[in-house]
Coordinates of C-alpha atoms and ligand atoms in Angstrom, one line a residue:
M27 CA 19.1 8.5 9.9
D28 CA 20.0 4.7 9.2
L29 CA 17.5 2.1 9.0
E30 CA 19.4 0.0 9.4
I31 CA 17.8 -2.1 6.6
A32 CA 20.4 -2.7 4.2
G33 CA 21.4 -6.7 3.0
R34 CA 17.2 -7.6 3.9
K35 CA 15.1 -8.6 1.4
A36 CA 11.6 -7.3 0.6
I37 CA 8.7 -8.1 -1.4
I38 CA 7.1 -4.6 -2.4
C39 CA 3.5 -5.5 -4.1
A40 CA 1.7 -2.9 -6.7
A41 CA 5.3 -1.1 -7.9
S42 CA 4.7 0.4 -10.6
K43 CA 3.9 3.8 -9.4
G44 CA 1.9 5.2 -7.3
S45 CA 3.1 4.8 -3.4
G46 CA 3.6 1.2 -3.7
R47 CA 6.4 2.8 -6.6
A48 CA 7.6 5.9 -4.0
C49 CA 8.0 2.9 -1.7
A50 CA 9.5 0.6 -3.4
M51 CA 11.9 3.9 -3.8
S52 CA 12.8 4.9 -0.2
L53 CA 14.1 0.8 0.6
G54 CA 15.3 0.9 -2.2
R55 CA 17.3 3.4 -0.9
E56 CA 17.5 1.6 2.9
G57 CA 20.2 -0.9 0.6
V58 CA 17.1 -3.5 0.9
E59 CA 17.2 -5.5 -2.2
L60 CA 13.6 -5.7 -3.8
V61 CA 11.1 -8.2 -4.8
I62 CA 8.6 -5.4 -7.3
N63 CA 5.2 -6.4 -9.1
S64 CA 2.8 -4.7 -11.4
R65 CA 0.9 -5.9 -14.2
T66 CA 1.6 -3.8 -16.3
A67 CA 5.5 -5.3 -17.5
A68 CA 6.4 -2.5 -19.3
D69 CA 6.8 -0.6 -16.5
L70 CA 7.8 -2.0 -14.1
E71 CA 10.5 -2.9 -15.6
A72 CA 10.6 1.1 -16.5
T73 CA 10.9 1.9 -12.5
A74 CA 13.2 -1.3 -11.7
E75 CA 15.6 0.3 -14.0
E76 CA 14.6 3.8 -12.3
I77 CA 15.1 2.5 -8.9
R78 CA 18.4 0.6 -10.0
K79 CA 20.1 3.8 -11.4
D80 CA 18.5 6.1 -8.3
S81 CA 20.1 3.3 -5.3
G82 CA 21.8 1.3 -7.1
A83 CA 19.6 -1.7 -5.6
K84 CA 18.5 -5.1 -6.1
V85 CA 15.5 -5.1 -7.6
T86 CA 14.1 -7.6 -9.2
T87 CA 10.5 -8.1 -10.9
V88 CA 8.0 -10.0 -11.5
A89 CA 4.6 -8.4 -14.0
C90 CA 1.5 -10.2 -13.2
N91 CA -2.0 -9.3 -10.7
I92 CA -1.2 -10.0 -7.1
T93 CA -5.3 -10.5 -6.3
T94 CA -5.1 -14.1 -8.2
A95 CA -3.2 -17.8 -6.5
E96 CA -0.7 -18.2 -9.6
G97 CA 0.1 -14.3 -9.0
Q98 CA 1.3 -14.5 -5.2
A99 CA 3.1 -18.1 -6.1
M100 CA 5.1 -16.2 -8.9
V101 CA 5.9 -13.5 -6.0
L102 CA 6.8 -15.8 -3.4
K103 CA 8.5 -18.0 -5.7
A104 CA 10.7 -14.9 -6.8
C105 CA 11.7 -14.0 -2.6
P106 CA 10.2 -16.8 -0.5
D107 CA 11.6 -15.1 2.4
P108 CA 10.8 -11.4 2.1
D109 CA 11.6 -9.3 5.8
I110 CA 9.0 -6.8 4.6
L111 CA 6.2 -7.1 3.3
V112 CA 4.4 -4.1 1.6
N113 CA 1.3 -5.5 0.3
N114 CA -0.8 -2.9 -1.7
A115 CA -3.4 -3.2 -4.6
G116 CA -5.8 -1.7 -6.7
G117 CA -9.1 0.4 -5.1
P118 CA -12.2 -1.0 -6.1
P119 CA -14.1 1.2 -8.1
P120 CA -16.4 3.7 -6.4
G121 CA -20.1 3.2 -6.5
D122 CA -24.0 2.6 -5.0
F123 CA -24.3 -0.7 -3.4
R124 CA -26.9 -1.3 -4.8
D125 CA -25.1 -2.3 -8.0
W126 CA -22.8 -4.4 -6.9
D127 CA -23.9 -8.3 -6.7
R128 CA -22.0 -10.7 -5.2
D129 CA -18.8 -11.4 -7.6
V130 CA -18.2 -7.1 -7.4
W131 CA -17.8 -7.8 -3.7
I132 CA -15.8 -11.2 -4.3
A133 CA -13.8 -9.2 -6.8
A134 CA -13.0 -6.0 -3.7
V135 CA -12.5 -8.7 -0.8
D136 CA -10.0 -10.8 -3.3
A137 CA -8.2 -7.6 -3.8
N138 CA -8.2 -6.1 -0.2
M139 CA -8.6 -8.1 1.6
L140 CA -7.8 -12.2 1.6
T141 CA -4.7 -11.1 -0.7
P142 CA -2.6 -9.7 2.0
I143 CA -3.7 -11.9 4.2
F144 CA -2.7 -14.5 1.8
L145 CA 1.2 -12.9 1.8
I146 CA 1.0 -13.0 5.6
K147 CA 0.5 -16.3 5.5
A148 CA 3.6 -18.2 3.1
T149 CA 5.7 -15.4 5.1
I150 CA 5.1 -14.3 8.8
D151 CA 6.3 -18.4 10.0
G152 CA 9.8 -17.3 8.3
M153 CA 9.8 -13.8 10.2
I154 CA 9.0 -15.2 13.5
E155 CA 11.7 -17.9 13.5
R156 CA 14.6 -15.2 12.1
K157 CA 13.1 -12.9 14.6
F158 CA 13.1 -9.9 12.1
G159 CA 9.8 -9.3 10.7
R160 CA 8.0 -5.8 8.9
I161 CA 4.8 -5.7 7.0
V162 CA 3.4 -2.6 6.2
N163 CA 0.0 -2.9 4.6
I164 CA -1.9 0.0 2.3
T165 CA -5.5 0.7 2.4
S166 CA -6.7 4.2 3.1
S167 CA -7.9 6.6 5.4
T168 CA -11.3 5.2 4.3
V169 CA -10.6 2.8 6.7
K170 CA -10.8 5.2 9.4
S171 CA -13.1 7.8 7.6
P172 CA -15.5 6.4 5.3
I173 CA -16.2 7.8 1.8
D174 CA -19.8 6.6 1.0
V175 CA -19.8 5.9 -3.2
L176 CA -16.4 3.4 -1.9
G177 CA -18.5 1.7 0.0
L178 CA -16.3 -1.8 -1.7
S179 CA -13.0 0.0 0.0
N180 CA -14.1 1.8 3.1
G181 CA -15.1 -3.0 3.4
A182 CA -12.4 -5.1 2.2
R183 CA -9.8 -3.6 3.6
A184 CA -12.0 -2.5 7.5
G185 CA -11.9 -6.5 6.6
L186 CA -8.4 -6.3 6.8
T187 CA -7.2 -4.2 9.4
G188 CA -9.6 -6.0 12.4
F189 CA -7.9 -9.4 10.8
V190 CA -4.1 -7.7 11.1
A191 CA -4.7 -6.5 14.6
G192 CA -5.5 -9.6 15.9
L193 CA -2.4 -11.3 14.3
A194 CA -0.2 -8.4 15.2
R195 CA -0.3 -8.7 18.8
K196 CA 0.3 -12.0 19.1
T197 CA 3.3 -11.6 16.7
V198 CA 5.7 -8.8 17.6
Q199 CA 7.5 -10.7 20.5
H200 CA 9.5 -12.0 17.9
N201 CA 10.5 -8.3 16.9
V202 CA 7.5 -8.9 13.6
T203 CA 5.7 -5.8 12.9
I204 CA 2.0 -5.4 11.3
N205 CA 1.2 -1.6 10.3
G206 CA -1.3 -0.3 8.0
L207 CA -0.7 2.5 5.7
L208 CA -3.9 4.9 5.4
P209 CA -3.1 7.2 2.4
G210 CA -5.7 10.4 2.0
P211 CA -5.2 12.3 -1.5
F212 CA -1.2 11.5 -2.7
D213 CA -0.5 13.3 -6.0
T214 CA -0.8 9.7 -7.9
D215 CA -2.2 7.8 -11.1
R216 CA -5.5 7.2 -9.4
L217 CA -6.3 9.9 -7.9
R218 CA -5.9 12.0 -11.5
T219 CA -8.2 9.1 -12.2
N220 CA -11.0 9.9 -9.8
L221 CA -10.2 14.2 -10.0
R222 CA -10.7 13.3 -13.7
K223 CA -14.1 11.2 -14.0
A224 CA -15.3 14.1 -10.6
A225 CA -14.3 16.4 -13.0
D226 CA -16.9 15.6 -15.6
R227 CA -19.4 14.3 -13.2
V228 CA -19.3 18.3 -11.8
G229 CA -18.6 19.3 -15.3
A230 CA -15.5 21.6 -13.9
T231 CA -11.6 21.1 -15.2
Y232 CA -9.2 19.1 -14.0
D233 CA -6.9 21.5 -12.9
E234 CA -10.5 23.3 -10.8
M235 CA -10.7 20.4 -9.0
Y236 CA -6.9 19.4 -8.3
A237 CA -7.2 22.6 -6.8
K238 CA -10.3 22.4 -5.1
R239 CA -9.1 18.7 -3.2
A240 CA -6.0 20.8 -2.5
A241 CA -7.3 23.9 -0.4
D242 CA -10.2 20.9 0.4
N243 CA -7.0 20.0 2.5
P244 CA -5.8 21.8 6.1
A245 CA -2.4 21.7 4.5
K246 CA -4.1 22.9 1.1
R247 CA -2.0 20.6 -1.0
V248 CA -2.3 16.7 -2.0
G249 CA 0.3 13.9 -0.4
D250 CA 3.5 13.7 -2.6
P251 CA 4.4 9.9 -2.7
Y252 CA 7.7 10.5 -1.5
E253 CA 6.2 11.5 1.8
F254 CA 4.9 8.1 1.8
G255 CA 7.4 5.8 0.5
E256 CA 9.8 7.3 3.0
T257 CA 6.7 6.8 6.4
C258 CA 7.1 3.4 5.4
A259 CA 10.2 3.0 4.7
F260 CA 10.5 3.4 8.6
L261 CA 8.0 1.2 9.5
C262 CA 10.1 -0.5 8.1
G263 CA 12.7 0.2 10.0
K264 CA 15.0 -2.2 12.7
H265 CA 14.0 1.4 15.3
A266 CA 10.2 1.0 14.8
G267 CA 9.9 -2.2 16.2
F268 CA 7.9 -1.1 19.3
I269 CA 5.2 0.3 16.4
N270 CA 2.8 -2.4 15.8
G271 CA -0.9 -3.2 14.6
Q272 CA -1.9 1.0 13.9
N273 CA -3.8 2.6 12.0
L274 CA -0.8 5.8 10.3
V275 CA -3.3 8.5 8.3
M276 CA -1.5 9.8 5.8
D277 CA -4.2 13.0 5.2
G278 CA -2.5 16.3 5.7
G279 CA -4.9 16.1 9.1
S280 CA -8.3 16.3 6.6
F281 CA -9.5 13.0 9.0
N282 CA -11.3 15.5 11.9
S283 CA -11.0 14.3 15.3
T284 CA -9.2 14.5 17.8
M285 CA -6.5 11.5 18.6
Ligands
NAP329 P1 -1.1 3.8 -9.2 O1 -0.5 4.8 -9.0 O2 -3.0 3.9 -9.5 O3 0.0 2.4 -9.1 C1 -1.3 2.0 -8.9 C2 0.2 0.8 -9.1 O4 -0.3 -0.8 -8.7 C3 0.4 0.3 -10.6 O5 1.6 0.3 -10.7 C4 -0.4 -1.2 -10.5 O6 0.6 -1.8 -11.7 C5 0.0 -1.6 -9.8 N1 -2.1 -2.8 -9.6 C6 -2.5 -2.1 -9.7 N2 -3.4 -3.9 -9.6 C7 -2.8 -3.4 -9.1 C8 -2.6 -5.6 -9.6 N3 -4.2 -6.5 -9.2 N4 -1.1 -6.8 -9.3 C9 -0.2 -6.5 -8.8 N5 -0.9 -4.6 -9.3 C10 -1.6 -3.7 -9.1 O7 -2.3 4.3 -7.2 P2 -1.7 4.4 -5.8 O8 -2.8 5.4 -5.8 O9 0.0 4.6 -5.8 O10 -2.5 3.9 -5.5 C11 -2.3 3.1 -4.1 C12 -3.2 2.2 -3.3 O11 -3.4 3.4 -2.3 C13 -4.6 1.4 -3.7 O12 -4.6 0.1 -3.8 C14 -5.3 2.9 -3.5 O13 -7.0 2.5 -3.7 C15 -5.4 3.5 -2.2 N6 -5.4 4.5 -1.9 C16 -4.8 5.7 -2.6 C17 -5.5 7.5 -2.8 C18 -4.5 8.2 -3.4 O14 -5.1 9.4 -3.3 N7 -3.6 8.0 -3.7 C19 -6.1 7.2 -1.6 C20 -7.2 6.1 -0.6 C21 -6.8 5.3 -1.1 P3 -1.3 -2.1 -13.0 O15 -1.9 -1.9 -13.4 O16 0.2 -2.5 -14.2 O17 -0.9 -3.5 -12.8

């Protein structure tokens, strides 16, 4: 299926690894011109080179912390008029809310709520003028189904989700959609790090924890980032213009509900 977005421009945040990288790979294969970002320049450049080799896409790298105003300005300078914006950043750490002071909360809200909102603010009017825009916020299945130790993530991402729910209803008449993609367990560095920590906590091996995580899922496996990237690309495609204000959980059906 041709998504009919070849030649469009995209910003993909936090894209040297994991889900962000997969979204960039898939959009690159659709002929989209990419600006990708992450903090570690060497990893980012290596990913850019892989994408260029894979699809021949034009890829510009901006090594910076996207959760800072300076980082956001650098990315926007490299691509002031994107047609596609994929918001992403590292997730906040797990813990007990009794240990989180104001600074910890502000960091989580900055990274997982305000950063996407400010990037949307900087780019959405241009999308509206050009009558095409696709914004995908990578959040988490915890937005719909909270995990107690991930309170920072549950809270900050729910704030973003609530805000864009209202905005999306105003922009879709201009063919500018905003949707959330909510990953459950995907086989990325973040999942592997979390599984290693969980294994240490309960005295199990990493392989045992990985097998348990897979077995606990209705699909009997964890997600492949490729699946995530292709879904993101579909939401960014021309034909997805009537999908708006949705929060698509990609978790193999773990979240148990009828709808
Ligand atoms: P990942 O494999 O650890 O990759 C994270 C990427 O983000 C890396 O490229 C990293 O590069 C970049 N990054 C992190 N913080 C950044 C920052 N402040 N500025 C710019 N780039 C930054 O993670 P992932 O699994 O793809 O997760 C992506 C998002 O989905 C996270 O918010 C995560 O919490 C959420 N999520 C993931 C899962 C899962 O199972 N994988 C489940 C639920 C939710 P640098 O470190 O070099 O910056």
